[in-house]
Amino acid sequence: MSVTIKDVAKRANVSPSTVSRVLSDSSKISEKTKRKVRKIMDEMGYHINLNARVLVQKSTQTIGIVMKHSASHSLHNPFFPEVLRGISAYCNKEDYSISLTTGESEESIFNEVVKMVQGQRVDGVIVLYSKKDDKVVPYLIDQNFPFVVIGKPLSETSKVMYVDNDNIQAAKEATEYLIKLKHQRISFIGDDPDFQVIQDRLNGYQEALRVHGLKGSDDYIKHFEYGTPNGVQVVEDLIHLPDPPTAMVISTDVNALVVMKELRNRNITIPKDISIVSFNNTIVSQLASPPMTSIDTQTYQLGYEASRCVIELIHDPKMFKRSLIIPTVIKIRESSQVNEGLKYV
Amino acid sequence: MSVTIKDVAKRANVSPSTVSRVLSDSSKISEKTKRKVRKIMDEMGYHINLNARVLVQKSTQTIGIVMKHSASHSLHNPFFPEVLRGISAYCNKEDYSISLTTGESEESIFNEVVKMVQGQRVDGVIVLYSKKDDKVVPYLIDQNFPFVVIGKPLSETSKVMYVDNDNIQAAKEATEYLIKLKHQRISFIGDDPDFQVIQDRLNGYQEALRVHGLKGSDDYIKHFEYGTPNGVQVVEDLIHLPDPPTAMVISTDVNALVVMKELRNRNITIPKDISIVSFNNTIVSQLASPPMTSIDTQTYQLGYEASRCVIELIHDPKMFKRSLIIPTVIKIRESSQVNEGLKYV
DNA sequence: TTGAAAGCGCTAACAG
DNA sequence: CTGTTAGCGCTTTCAA
């Protein structure tokens, strides 16, 4: 059995409450007693039982991270480690711990969240996605539990605090950048369109086309299906279009890497034949061949700020629910250039 | 205030212990009472306070993950998400939660571990690295706390359970594969040699050279320094050697990507001029251009088994401390080929 | 500045 | 099958 506050108290000839006060470095304990008690703590190898403290103080100093359905999915995307890094950094600063969901299905994740929240294992939650028909966010609102979502919530925006990029604007800029390079036939490749971030980027893309009087076509809009390696199909479809695209806006850099590989397999050169702009600017974009033009969403910052927000919210639950937009920056690299017209097939 | 077991008990006209028994679905409670109590729980929106339960049961059902110094470092390496995915999968199966360290320095990580362990916030720990002068593992041994390390511990191997690849063998095979392709001047590029995994791979590489009577040279052995983008320098040094290498064994695929990029910048073609074999076979290897020959370390499995090990250890602290070696498989892709001799510079 | 006592919400003998 | 009782290890009034 581990040594408790009582054991220390006995040995130090003080009461348990005194020991407790020393633990929290209370100002009403004399320096002398503090020293004495601390010495005994050391000698006895005392260490506080956090669960007991949590039980009475009702503060866990830990925040829960909700990943999107299937940890697998999240974890395959370099976006995730990068947000986590940001979250982690701020939590560390504030001495908060991190607890991760492990669920593989929406259902099981939801249950984990309920368990975290109701089981009082966390003080706040960061939701790493915003998705159609998601139950987590409505639940947290209903419980009036401190949380922040990374991404733009689909409804009740006034009730939720979020940290996001302006994805519409970012995609618009990406597309306009291509338009300035004289591209006229620009394709958009996303993934699961149930996620708001994909919708936003799609909208931004479409808006850019509209504003510049380019005819869009549904044939130019494709989505990777999660779990299926349908990159092949997507690329096939696009290049065999009567008027194949000369440029592509691709929702994440890993997806862009897949597309680039498929194009390469068909001897289509980037950027000569097709220009590519991707999102996230993770290490993958820089190291790809050719290096990708990518919209830097400042993922680390997204995580850092989200974490700052929840923690502030925990400290002041009635705080004004401001939301944050993290600016994006287009990093121009070699995967995009002025349209030369298609020379392939 | 949330509703407690007592509130439910009162409303259901039973004792708190009965409610508690219903919670754990005890076999000694009649179906009838169970139904009644559950109904009331629902009505009142009762949910267990896990902290209270943990306090008395002394089991948290959560395991702590210790990342190597600087989460940043870990998180930039696709190895990490992949182990985490494996850990997560098994934990989910066994209904365990995951708690991550957030520290950026060895010192602060060590303190977090102490806090987790002594504060009794976790039942077991998985250490994601094995490193020289590390204090975490000795501490856990000293505390006799259930833990597993991923990687080969440096000392007291009999006292620690670990899950690892045979990295010596794997590197030996990688090198022999290159030797079979007629390469004679093979370079090794690692990173922080304080990590055992790097040492092992280096040793395997050297052993292969020795066995096949190739003269090694320290000039062929390079290390990336963490945090510094010295990939440039490493590549510079190697290609300007009097007898530059025709093949490289590189400790991780992200590092390999960096090297490939630098070589490309110097118009050195892979695999024609230089063949490359990397480790980990993360998604990066497959999507690189050209796709990399990589040693698949089955990272997911590493995590999955580690997690199974700690959990078993938690259930039976006196269990036989067997350790696991996860087999590696070489995935041959296009970054390596028969040595054509150097044609560059 | 310190101590006594009550209690956080739950479980676990023990008794019936 | 169910209730009573006594804690788990800590914090927190209240009183001294």
XYZ file of C-alpha atoms (C1' of nucleotides) in Angstrom:
722
model
C 0.000 0.000 0.000
C 1.210 3.420 -0.779
C 1.827 5.982 1.887
C -1.034 8.385 2.501
C -1.487 11.795 3.886
C -2.381 10.264 7.217
C 0.860 8.368 7.474
C 2.778 11.528 6.826
C 0.664 13.430 9.335
C 1.276 10.882 12.034
C 4.995 10.847 11.511
C 5.180 14.626 11.404
C 2.968 15.089 14.417
C 0.538 17.261 12.546
C -2.991 16.718 11.334
C -3.865 15.396 7.894
C -5.311 18.738 6.997
C -1.987 20.364 7.618
C -0.324 17.928 5.298
C -2.976 18.633 2.717
C -2.302 22.322 3.047
C 1.377 21.779 2.581
C 0.585 19.869 -0.580
C -1.198 22.826 -2.046
C 1.396 25.169 -0.631
C -1.197 27.058 1.347
C -0.111 30.466 2.544
C -1.475 29.853 5.999
C 1.079 27.267 6.915
C 4.307 28.381 8.476
C 7.452 27.876 6.493
C 8.773 25.820 9.335
C 5.941 23.313 9.262
C 6.114 23.174 5.498
C 9.749 22.272 5.608
C 9.211 19.655 8.249
C 6.304 18.058 6.455
C 8.018 18.105 3.089
C 11.040 16.431 4.563
C 8.915 13.640 5.953
C 7.094 13.301 2.651
C 10.399 12.769 0.933
C 11.605 10.334 3.523
C 8.476 8.274 3.315
C 8.249 8.526 -0.438
C 4.835 10.065 -0.271
C 2.995 10.959 -3.445
C -0.499 12.308 -3.701
C -3.289 10.086 -4.935
C -4.764 12.211 -7.660
C -7.979 10.264 -7.811
C -8.824 11.179 -4.259
C -8.095 14.808 -4.930
C -10.136 14.750 -8.113
C -13.033 13.209 -6.245
C -13.306 16.119 -3.890
C -12.090 18.959 -6.078
C -13.996 17.893 -9.129
C -11.182 18.974 -11.366
C -9.184 16.440 -13.281
C -6.726 18.703 -15.072
C -7.124 16.566 -18.125
C -8.751 17.203 -21.417
C -10.236 14.616 -23.734
C -9.468 14.471 -27.427
C -12.126 13.106 -29.722
C -10.794 11.776 -32.986
C -12.993 11.199 -35.938
C -14.544 7.842 -36.532
C -11.845 5.319 -36.541
C -8.657 6.331 -34.918
C -7.194 4.586 -37.919
C -8.525 7.197 -40.195
C -7.265 10.098 -38.142
C -3.955 8.567 -37.481
C -3.151 7.946 -41.090
C -3.400 11.581 -41.789
C -0.369 13.655 -40.846
C -2.801 16.376 -39.926
C -3.569 14.540 -36.742
C -0.112 14.312 -35.183
C 0.346 17.932 -36.004
C -2.791 19.172 -34.199
C -1.977 16.870 -31.370
C 1.427 18.449 -31.151
C -0.176 21.864 -30.810
C -2.710 20.691 -28.265
C -0.035 18.922 -26.354
C 2.207 21.950 -26.196
C -0.388 24.171 -24.595
C -1.673 21.481 -22.267
C 1.830 20.904 -21.091
C 2.250 24.562 -20.362
C -0.905 24.586 -18.294
C -0.172 21.274 -16.661
C -3.097 19.468 -18.213
C -3.061 15.836 -19.246
C -4.448 14.403 -22.431
C -6.808 11.516 -22.828
C -7.521 10.063 -26.266
C -10.561 8.272 -27.580
C -9.739 4.914 -29.076
C -13.020 3.996 -30.740
C -13.236 2.774 -34.294
C -16.872 3.515 -34.948
C -18.952 6.600 -34.422
C -21.058 4.705 -31.973
C -18.185 3.567 -29.814
C -16.567 6.980 -29.870
C -19.779 8.530 -28.726
C -19.901 6.127 -25.833
C -16.370 6.953 -24.885
C -17.182 10.615 -24.839
C -20.141 9.998 -22.583
C -17.930 7.949 -20.325
C -15.246 10.641 -20.164
C -17.725 13.386 -19.529
C -20.190 11.747 -17.198
C -17.547 9.650 -15.564
C -15.867 12.947 -14.830
C -12.517 11.880 -16.115
C -11.944 15.074 -18.082
C -12.643 18.752 -17.528
C -13.054 19.621 -21.165
C -13.062 18.156 -24.614
C -11.576 18.993 -27.986
C -13.415 17.547 -30.963
C -11.080 17.161 -33.906
C -13.635 17.261 -36.659
C -17.007 18.559 -37.672
C -19.241 16.121 -39.377
C -22.772 15.714 -40.565
C -25.048 13.743 -38.269
C -22.441 13.694 -35.570
C -23.866 13.104 -32.104
C -20.909 14.197 -30.025
C -21.226 17.950 -30.411
C -24.983 18.071 -29.751
C -24.391 15.942 -26.702
C -21.736 18.258 -25.326
C -23.962 21.268 -25.924
C -26.794 19.521 -24.180
C -24.585 18.714 -21.212
C -23.280 22.230 -21.175
C -19.803 20.757 -20.974
C -16.736 22.804 -21.887
C -15.573 21.890 -25.365
C -14.063 23.292 -28.503
C -14.286 21.926 -31.990
C -11.560 22.134 -34.556
C -13.411 22.824 -37.757
C -16.608 24.693 -38.390
C -19.642 23.278 -36.569
C -22.648 22.630 -38.751
C -25.293 24.165 -36.576
C -25.856 26.111 -33.416
C -22.647 27.941 -34.160
C -23.512 30.447 -31.479
C -23.416 27.763 -28.857
C -20.107 26.274 -29.737
C -16.630 27.596 -29.627
C -14.515 26.551 -32.547
C -11.112 27.030 -34.038
C -10.920 26.750 -37.768
C -9.382 28.061 -40.922
C -11.470 29.957 -43.360
C -11.563 26.968 -45.609
C -13.893 28.513 -48.122
C -11.585 31.439 -48.568
C -8.507 29.216 -48.607
C -9.902 26.988 -51.326
C -11.018 30.018 -53.242
C -7.530 31.434 -53.128
C -6.010 28.145 -54.136
C -8.330 27.977 -57.094
C -7.816 31.602 -58.040
C -4.117 31.069 -57.933
C -4.551 28.354 -60.549
C -6.857 30.528 -62.563
C -4.227 33.245 -62.595
C -1.878 30.657 -64.032
C -4.326 30.459 -66.951
C -5.886 27.204 -65.952
C -9.457 26.862 -67.106
C -10.271 23.268 -66.416
C -9.667 22.753 -62.738
C -10.655 19.656 -60.872
C -11.452 19.286 -57.179
C -10.614 16.104 -55.331
C -11.880 15.717 -51.798
C -12.629 12.846 -49.522
C -15.587 12.095 -47.288
C -17.930 14.995 -48.099
C -19.740 14.493 -44.817
C -16.961 16.424 -43.161
C -17.555 20.125 -43.106
C -13.988 20.922 -43.998
C -14.423 19.162 -47.325
C -17.676 20.969 -47.996
C -16.080 24.303 -47.270
C -13.176 23.665 -49.564
C -15.485 22.477 -52.273
C -17.569 25.605 -51.888
C -14.555 27.858 -52.061
C -13.419 26.103 -55.185
C -16.805 26.483 -56.801
C -17.061 30.089 -55.838
C -13.734 30.877 -57.443
C -14.893 29.255 -60.667
C -18.106 31.214 -60.596
C -16.490 34.533 -59.845
C -14.130 34.076 -62.736
C -16.794 32.930 -65.105
C -15.429 29.431 -65.546
C -17.887 26.714 -66.238
C -17.652 24.115 -63.529
C -18.723 20.563 -64.094
C -19.580 17.778 -61.713
C -17.269 15.618 -63.739
C -14.390 17.610 -62.331
C -15.414 16.953 -58.754
C -14.271 13.691 -57.256
C -14.033 12.188 -53.800
C -11.740 9.574 -52.422
C -13.724 6.978 -50.619
C -12.291 6.217 -47.249
C -10.801 2.783 -46.895
C -10.986 2.024 -50.564
C -7.928 2.766 -52.643
C -10.017 4.318 -55.341
C -7.385 6.877 -56.231
C -6.796 4.870 -59.358
C -10.387 5.210 -60.423
C -10.567 8.888 -59.655
C -7.505 9.608 -61.744
C -8.699 7.339 -64.554
C -12.019 9.116 -64.702
C -10.484 12.555 -64.760
C -7.881 12.051 -67.428
C -10.276 10.308 -69.730
C -12.731 13.130 -69.671
C -13.276 14.716 -73.091
C -11.763 17.869 -71.655
C -9.462 16.647 -68.943
C -8.403 19.082 -66.241
C -5.091 20.888 -66.412
C -5.053 21.556 -62.701
C -6.297 20.002 -59.501
C -7.182 21.238 -56.061
C -6.785 18.337 -53.679
C -8.134 18.333 -50.146
C -5.112 16.952 -48.301
C -1.513 16.461 -49.184
C -1.586 12.752 -48.634
C -4.392 12.462 -51.128
C -2.382 14.649 -53.451
C 0.507 12.249 -53.098
C -1.736 9.399 -54.154
C -2.919 11.331 -57.171
C 0.597 12.312 -58.109
C 1.653 8.726 -57.989
C -1.181 7.661 -60.261
C -0.444 10.432 -62.706
C 3.191 9.500 -62.744
C 2.249 5.919 -63.482
C 0.499 7.206 -66.580
C 3.448 9.324 -67.635
C 1.643 12.522 -66.941
C 4.089 15.113 -65.719
C 3.539 17.501 -62.868
C 3.374 20.433 -63.273
C 3.883 20.437 -67.030
C 0.741 18.483 -67.850
C -1.212 18.991 -64.682
C -0.723 21.465 -61.870
C -1.558 20.479 -58.323
C -2.395 22.457 -55.222
C -2.994 20.614 -51.974
C -3.951 21.449 -48.410
C -2.244 21.223 -45.041
C 1.352 21.693 -46.030
C 2.549 18.882 -43.837
C 6.053 17.609 -44.213
C 4.728 15.428 -47.005
C 4.150 18.415 -49.282
C 7.668 19.680 -48.908
C 9.293 16.357 -49.511
C 7.127 15.178 -52.380
C 8.518 15.072 -55.841
C 7.991 17.608 -57.135
C 7.425 19.548 -53.915
C 3.801 20.565 -53.699
C 2.186 23.909 -53.717
C 0.066 23.625 -50.615
C -2.223 25.707 -48.481
C -0.640 25.900 -45.072
C -3.486 25.581 -42.596
C -1.130 26.026 -39.658
C -2.305 22.872 -38.082
C -0.083 23.155 -35.054
C -1.561 26.533 -34.286
C -5.048 25.136 -34.733
C -4.328 22.640 -31.989
C -2.560 25.097 -29.763
C -5.376 27.607 -29.883
C -8.059 24.987 -29.463
C -6.390 23.824 -26.354
C -6.043 27.334 -25.048
C -9.731 27.863 -25.693
C -10.980 24.819 -23.804
C -8.767 25.555 -20.897
C -9.984 29.113 -20.703
C -13.508 27.848 -20.992
C -12.943 25.411 -18.167
C -11.731 28.227 -15.971
C -14.621 30.461 -16.899
C -17.591 28.481 -18.158
C -19.599 31.597 -18.804
C -16.944 33.207 -20.936
C -17.922 34.819 -24.156
C -17.875 32.108 -26.784
C -15.613 33.682 -29.303
C -14.322 31.541 -32.101
C -10.999 31.704 -33.820
C -10.051 31.706 -37.448
C -6.478 30.736 -38.080
C -5.148 32.322 -41.253
C -3.925 30.161 -44.101
C -0.976 30.823 -46.316
C -0.362 29.442 -49.752
C 3.088 27.931 -50.077
C 4.038 27.952 -53.699
C 6.299 25.149 -54.785
C 6.897 23.224 -57.941
C 3.728 21.248 -58.415
C 1.989 24.151 -60.100
C 2.876 26.328 -63.066
C 1.369 28.280 -65.926
C -0.926 26.153 -68.022
C 0.814 24.846 -71.114
C -2.156 22.965 -72.395
C -2.376 19.230 -72.312
C 0.047 17.139 -74.189
C -0.891 13.769 -72.872
C -2.935 10.994 -74.395
C -24.649 18.583 -8.970
C -24.837 15.286 -10.683
C -27.044 12.509 -9.463
C -25.354 9.915 -7.302
C -25.863 6.349 -6.387
C -27.601 7.459 -3.225
C -30.169 9.494 -5.087
C -30.967 6.531 -7.249
C -31.111 4.259 -4.218
C -33.526 6.517 -2.442
C -35.833 6.837 -5.401
C -35.757 3.113 -6.063
C -36.242 2.186 -2.452
C -33.139 0.083 -2.325
C -29.768 0.536 -0.674
C -26.832 2.192 -2.351
C -25.010 -1.108 -2.434
C -27.773 -2.603 -4.458
C -27.446 0.174 -6.955
C -23.727 -0.388 -7.023
C -24.295 -4.045 -7.699
C -26.636 -3.250 -10.514
C -23.937 -1.063 -11.964
C -21.529 -3.946 -12.113
C -24.290 -6.261 -13.232
C -23.749 -8.520 -10.249
C -25.234 -11.945 -10.586
C -26.719 -11.799 -7.132
C -29.263 -9.186 -7.961
C -32.635 -10.265 -9.240
C -33.517 -9.357 -12.759
C -36.516 -7.564 -11.414
C -34.528 -5.229 -9.202
C -32.013 -4.666 -11.933
C -34.737 -3.572 -14.282
C -36.282 -1.309 -11.720
C -33.003 0.315 -10.757
C -31.897 0.739 -14.345
C -35.148 2.385 -15.194
C -34.695 4.880 -12.413
C -31.091 5.486 -13.443
C -32.292 6.368 -16.890
C -35.036 8.575 -15.614
C -32.709 10.467 -13.350
C -29.908 10.584 -15.885
C -27.549 8.842 -13.553
C -24.000 8.157 -14.606
C -21.250 6.671 -12.519
C -18.476 8.859 -11.204
C -15.445 6.923 -12.309
C -13.108 8.735 -9.982
C -14.948 7.442 -6.971
C -14.859 3.945 -8.325
C -11.185 4.222 -9.142
C -10.471 5.456 -5.659
C -11.831 2.331 -4.075
C -11.067 -0.239 -6.733
C -7.593 1.036 -7.444
C -7.984 0.283 -11.091
C -8.159 3.066 -13.605
C -8.564 1.080 -16.799
C -6.232 3.454 -18.482
C -2.749 3.073 -19.742
C -0.162 5.786 -20.109
C 1.865 6.292 -23.255
C 5.312 7.758 -22.897
C 6.614 9.419 -26.029
C 10.222 10.183 -26.535
C 11.605 13.521 -25.559
C 9.605 16.131 -27.255
C 6.234 15.084 -28.408
C 7.174 17.156 -31.398
C 9.820 14.728 -32.314
C 7.601 11.691 -32.009
C 4.718 13.288 -33.704
C 6.619 14.237 -36.781
C 7.452 10.671 -37.435
C 4.683 8.644 -39.057
C 5.901 5.761 -36.959
C 4.168 7.282 -33.986
C 0.601 7.495 -35.274
C 0.956 3.987 -36.504
C 2.004 2.474 -33.149
C -0.650 4.531 -31.501
C -3.173 3.064 -33.867
C -2.129 -0.416 -32.809
C -2.152 0.427 -29.131
C -5.456 2.118 -29.480
C -7.059 -0.836 -31.210
C -6.241 -3.283 -28.463
C -7.046 -0.858 -25.670
C -10.390 -0.263 -27.238
C -11.055 -3.956 -27.344
C -10.242 -4.291 -23.673
C -12.030 -1.112 -22.736
C -8.934 0.727 -21.621
C -8.380 4.429 -22.052
C -5.210 6.092 -23.214
C -3.367 8.908 -21.574
C -0.512 10.645 -23.369
C 2.508 12.438 -22.038
C 2.838 15.957 -23.366
C 6.308 16.899 -22.175
C 8.915 18.409 -24.449
C 11.994 17.609 -22.419
C 13.239 14.417 -20.861
C 12.943 16.014 -17.485
C 9.343 17.061 -17.857
C 8.366 13.730 -19.345
C 9.913 11.965 -16.427
C 7.885 14.085 -14.054
C 4.739 13.310 -15.942
C 5.417 9.627 -15.668
C 5.927 9.938 -11.935
C 2.688 11.844 -11.711
C 0.772 9.257 -13.721
C 2.198 6.376 -11.781
C 2.256 7.713 -8.252
C -0.856 9.725 -8.752
C -2.441 6.440 -9.711
C -3.977 7.739 -12.871
C -2.877 4.758 -14.962
C -2.626 1.020 -14.403
C 0.252 0.476 -16.774
C 2.601 2.245 -19.088
C 3.937 1.767 -22.591
C 7.271 3.407 -23.291
C 7.641 4.149 -26.974
C 11.401 4.200 -27.148
C 14.560 2.864 -25.650
C 17.276 5.347 -25.073
C 20.619 5.728 -23.417
C 20.555 7.412 -20.008
C 16.810 7.314 -19.902
C 15.381 7.553 -16.394
C 11.858 6.391 -17.079
C 12.504 2.680 -17.467
C 14.714 2.364 -14.376
C 12.067 4.241 -12.430
C 9.312 1.891 -13.539
C 11.426 -1.123 -12.682
C 12.163 0.347 -9.304
C 8.487 0.975 -8.664
C 7.653 -2.482 -9.878
C 4.981 -0.898 -12.018
C 3.508 -2.751 -15.005
C 5.061 -1.498 -18.198
C 6.232 -2.552 -21.608
C 8.776 -0.892 -23.817
C 8.622 -0.777 -27.554
C 12.194 -1.263 -28.607
C 15.001 -3.169 -26.969
C 15.859 -2.024 -23.448
C 19.513 -1.300 -22.848
C 19.928 -3.083 -19.575
C 18.204 -5.335 -17.109
C 16.510 -6.989 -20.041
C 15.341 -9.753 -17.775
C 13.335 -7.298 -15.715
C 11.519 -5.626 -18.532
C 9.022 -6.838 -21.003
C 9.499 -5.451 -24.461
C 8.133 -5.668 -27.939
C 10.572 -5.050 -30.708
C 11.720 -6.038 -34.135
C 14.986 -7.779 -34.596
C 16.505 -4.604 -35.866
C 19.984 -6.016 -36.165
C 18.741 -8.791 -38.361
C 16.486 -6.466 -40.319
C 19.290 -4.061 -41.101
C 21.538 -6.945 -41.953
C 19.010 -8.238 -44.434
C 18.494 -4.808 -45.911
C 22.217 -4.466 -46.407
C 22.643 -7.972 -47.766
C 19.889 -7.298 -50.215
C 21.926 -4.381 -51.537
C 25.065 -6.467 -51.562
C 23.296 -9.052 -53.667
C 22.520 -6.264 -56.075
C 26.288 -5.899 -56.467
C 26.606 -2.804 -54.360
C 29.957 -2.510 -52.642
C 29.926 0.992 -51.263
C 26.930 1.195 -49.015
C 26.208 4.077 -46.706
C 24.195 4.080 -43.488
C 22.194 7.116 -42.468
C 20.636 7.126 -39.012
C 19.483 9.759 -36.632
C 20.026 10.197 -32.908
C 22.360 7.291 -32.101
C 21.348 7.440 -28.463
C 18.277 5.472 -29.394
C 18.807 1.769 -29.288
C 16.887 1.183 -32.490
C 19.464 3.207 -34.389
C 22.337 1.358 -32.767
C 20.799 -1.972 -33.656
C 20.299 -1.028 -37.253
C 23.788 0.307 -37.470
C 25.128 -2.916 -36.023
C 23.178 -5.030 -38.455
C 24.470 -2.961 -41.313
C 28.034 -3.329 -40.144
C 27.668 -7.016 -39.600
C 26.435 -7.523 -43.147
C 29.450 -5.661 -44.488
C 31.775 -7.744 -42.372
C 30.216 -11.063 -43.284
C 30.511 -10.260 -46.948
C 34.040 -8.989 -46.657
C 33.246 -5.424 -47.607
C 35.405 -2.741 -46.128
C 33.233 -0.391 -44.130
C 34.288 3.138 -43.462
C 33.111 5.651 -40.914
C 32.812 8.079 -43.776
C 29.832 6.101 -44.964
C 28.061 6.401 -41.641
C 26.072 9.539 -41.070
C 23.441 10.734 -38.645
C 20.735 13.301 -39.018
C 20.796 15.650 -36.129
C 17.390 16.176 -34.714
C 15.963 19.607 -35.150
C 18.664 20.669 -37.560
C 17.935 20.246 -41.236
C 21.381 18.843 -41.849
C 20.189 16.487 -44.537
C 21.860 18.781 -46.993
C 25.197 18.426 -45.278
C 24.919 14.672 -44.942
C 24.202 14.257 -48.622
C 26.921 16.730 -49.590
C 29.461 14.850 -47.539
C 28.533 11.496 -48.962
C 28.511 12.327 -52.628
C 31.768 14.170 -52.453
C 33.584 11.252 -50.966
C 36.428 9.972 -53.147
C 34.452 6.766 -53.465
C 30.864 7.844 -53.030
C 28.311 5.214 -52.067
C 26.114 3.553 -54.650
C 23.535 2.550 -52.098
C 22.147 3.764 -48.807
C 20.439 2.194 -45.859
C 18.385 4.884 -44.156
C 16.900 4.520 -40.696
C 13.397 5.836 -41.365
C 11.419 6.538 -44.449
C 10.952 10.184 -43.671
C 14.693 10.596 -43.475
C 14.941 8.696 -46.725
C 12.540 11.161 -48.274
C 14.768 14.009 -47.204
C 17.792 12.304 -48.702
C 15.946 11.553 -51.908
C 14.987 15.142 -52.230
C 18.551 16.320 -51.777
C 19.831 13.797 -54.293
C 17.209 14.857 -56.771
C 18.270 18.463 -56.322
C 21.714 17.393 -57.430
C 20.405 15.493 -60.419
C 21.332 12.180 -58.951
C 18.828 9.593 -60.027
C 17.344 6.937 -57.818
C 17.842 4.045 -58.255
C 20.083 4.391 -61.292
C 22.830 6.291 -59.520
C 22.049 5.430 -55.936
C 19.836 2.730 -54.502
C 17.949 3.355 -51.308
C 16.461 1.092 -48.688
C 14.559 2.609 -45.794
C 12.808 1.421 -42.659
C 9.237 1.413 -41.414
C 7.364 1.165 -44.665
C 4.865 3.812 -43.681
C 2.570 5.231 -46.292
C 5.381 7.605 -47.146
C 7.495 4.808 -48.646
C 4.766 3.659 -50.936
C 3.886 7.079 -52.205
C 7.379 8.424 -52.620
C 8.794 8.900 -56.059
C 10.184 6.472 -56.844
C 8.396 4.227 -54.339
C 10.884 3.066 -51.754
C 12.189 -0.325 -50.942
C 11.534 -0.395 -47.225
C 11.770 -2.739 -44.299
C 8.275 -3.180 -42.988
C 8.583 -3.186 -39.213
C 4.878 -3.816 -38.805
C 4.498 -0.858 -36.581
C 0.807 -1.316 -36.000
C 1.463 -4.803 -34.740
C 4.205 -3.504 -32.490
C 1.677 -1.240 -30.822
C -1.040 -3.824 -30.699
C 1.154 -6.415 -29.040
C 2.678 -3.940 -26.620
C -0.739 -2.991 -25.520
C -1.758 -6.611 -25.123
C 1.359 -7.200 -23.058
C 0.813 -4.390 -20.561
C -2.775 -5.288 -20.114
C -1.910 -8.896 -19.451
C 0.762 -7.750 -17.080
C -1.709 -5.555 -15.243
C -4.015 -8.505 -14.784
C -1.210 -10.751 -13.644
C 1.717 -8.774 -12.285
C 3.706 -11.912 -11.626
C 3.361 -13.225 -15.130
C 6.382 -14.553 -16.899
C 8.077 -11.617 -18.521
C 8.264 -12.879 -22.049
C 9.237 -10.452 -24.738
C 8.068 -10.341 -28.287
C 9.914 -9.983 -31.537
C 7.748 -8.835 -34.381
C 9.069 -10.072 -37.705
C 10.103 -7.643 -40.384
C 9.558 -7.993 -44.087
C 11.451 -6.295 -46.844
C 9.156 -4.625 -49.353
C 10.988 -4.286 -52.587
C 10.027 -1.302 -54.675
C 11.727 0.914 -57.182
C 14.253 2.815 -55.112
C 16.768 0.013 -55.384
C 18.280 -1.871 -58.308
C 21.416 -3.608 -59.490
C 24.437 -1.388 -59.180
C 25.269 0.249 -62.482
C 28.235 2.110 -61.155
C 28.235 5.809 -60.630
C 27.650 8.140 -63.440
C 27.265 11.337 -61.535
C 29.702 14.178 -60.964
C -1.448 28.951 12.028
C -3.375 24.418 13.029
C -6.792 20.541 14.172
C -11.342 17.980 14.165
C -14.846 16.344 11.609
C -17.552 15.705 7.739
C -17.950 14.209 3.230
C -16.701 13.613 -2.201
C -19.286 8.938 -4.639
C -18.347 4.649 -4.766
C -17.412 -0.544 -3.310
C -16.949 -4.478 -0.333
C -17.129 -7.236 3.573
C -20.423 -8.962 6.622
C -24.778 -10.017 8.121
C -29.235 -11.331 7.430
C -30.904 -11.583 -2.919
C -30.397 -7.174 -0.204
C -29.030 -3.845 3.538
C -25.596 -1.961 6.950
C -21.345 -0.254 7.750
C -16.944 1.140 7.041
C -13.755 3.010 4.438
C -10.695 4.551 -0.298
C -7.322 9.325 0.320
C -8.064 13.631 -0.035
C -10.063 18.627 0.913
C -12.628 21.891 3.429
C -15.477 24.221 6.534
C -15.552 25.476 11.281
C -13.546 26.186 15.499
C -9.771 27.036 18.298
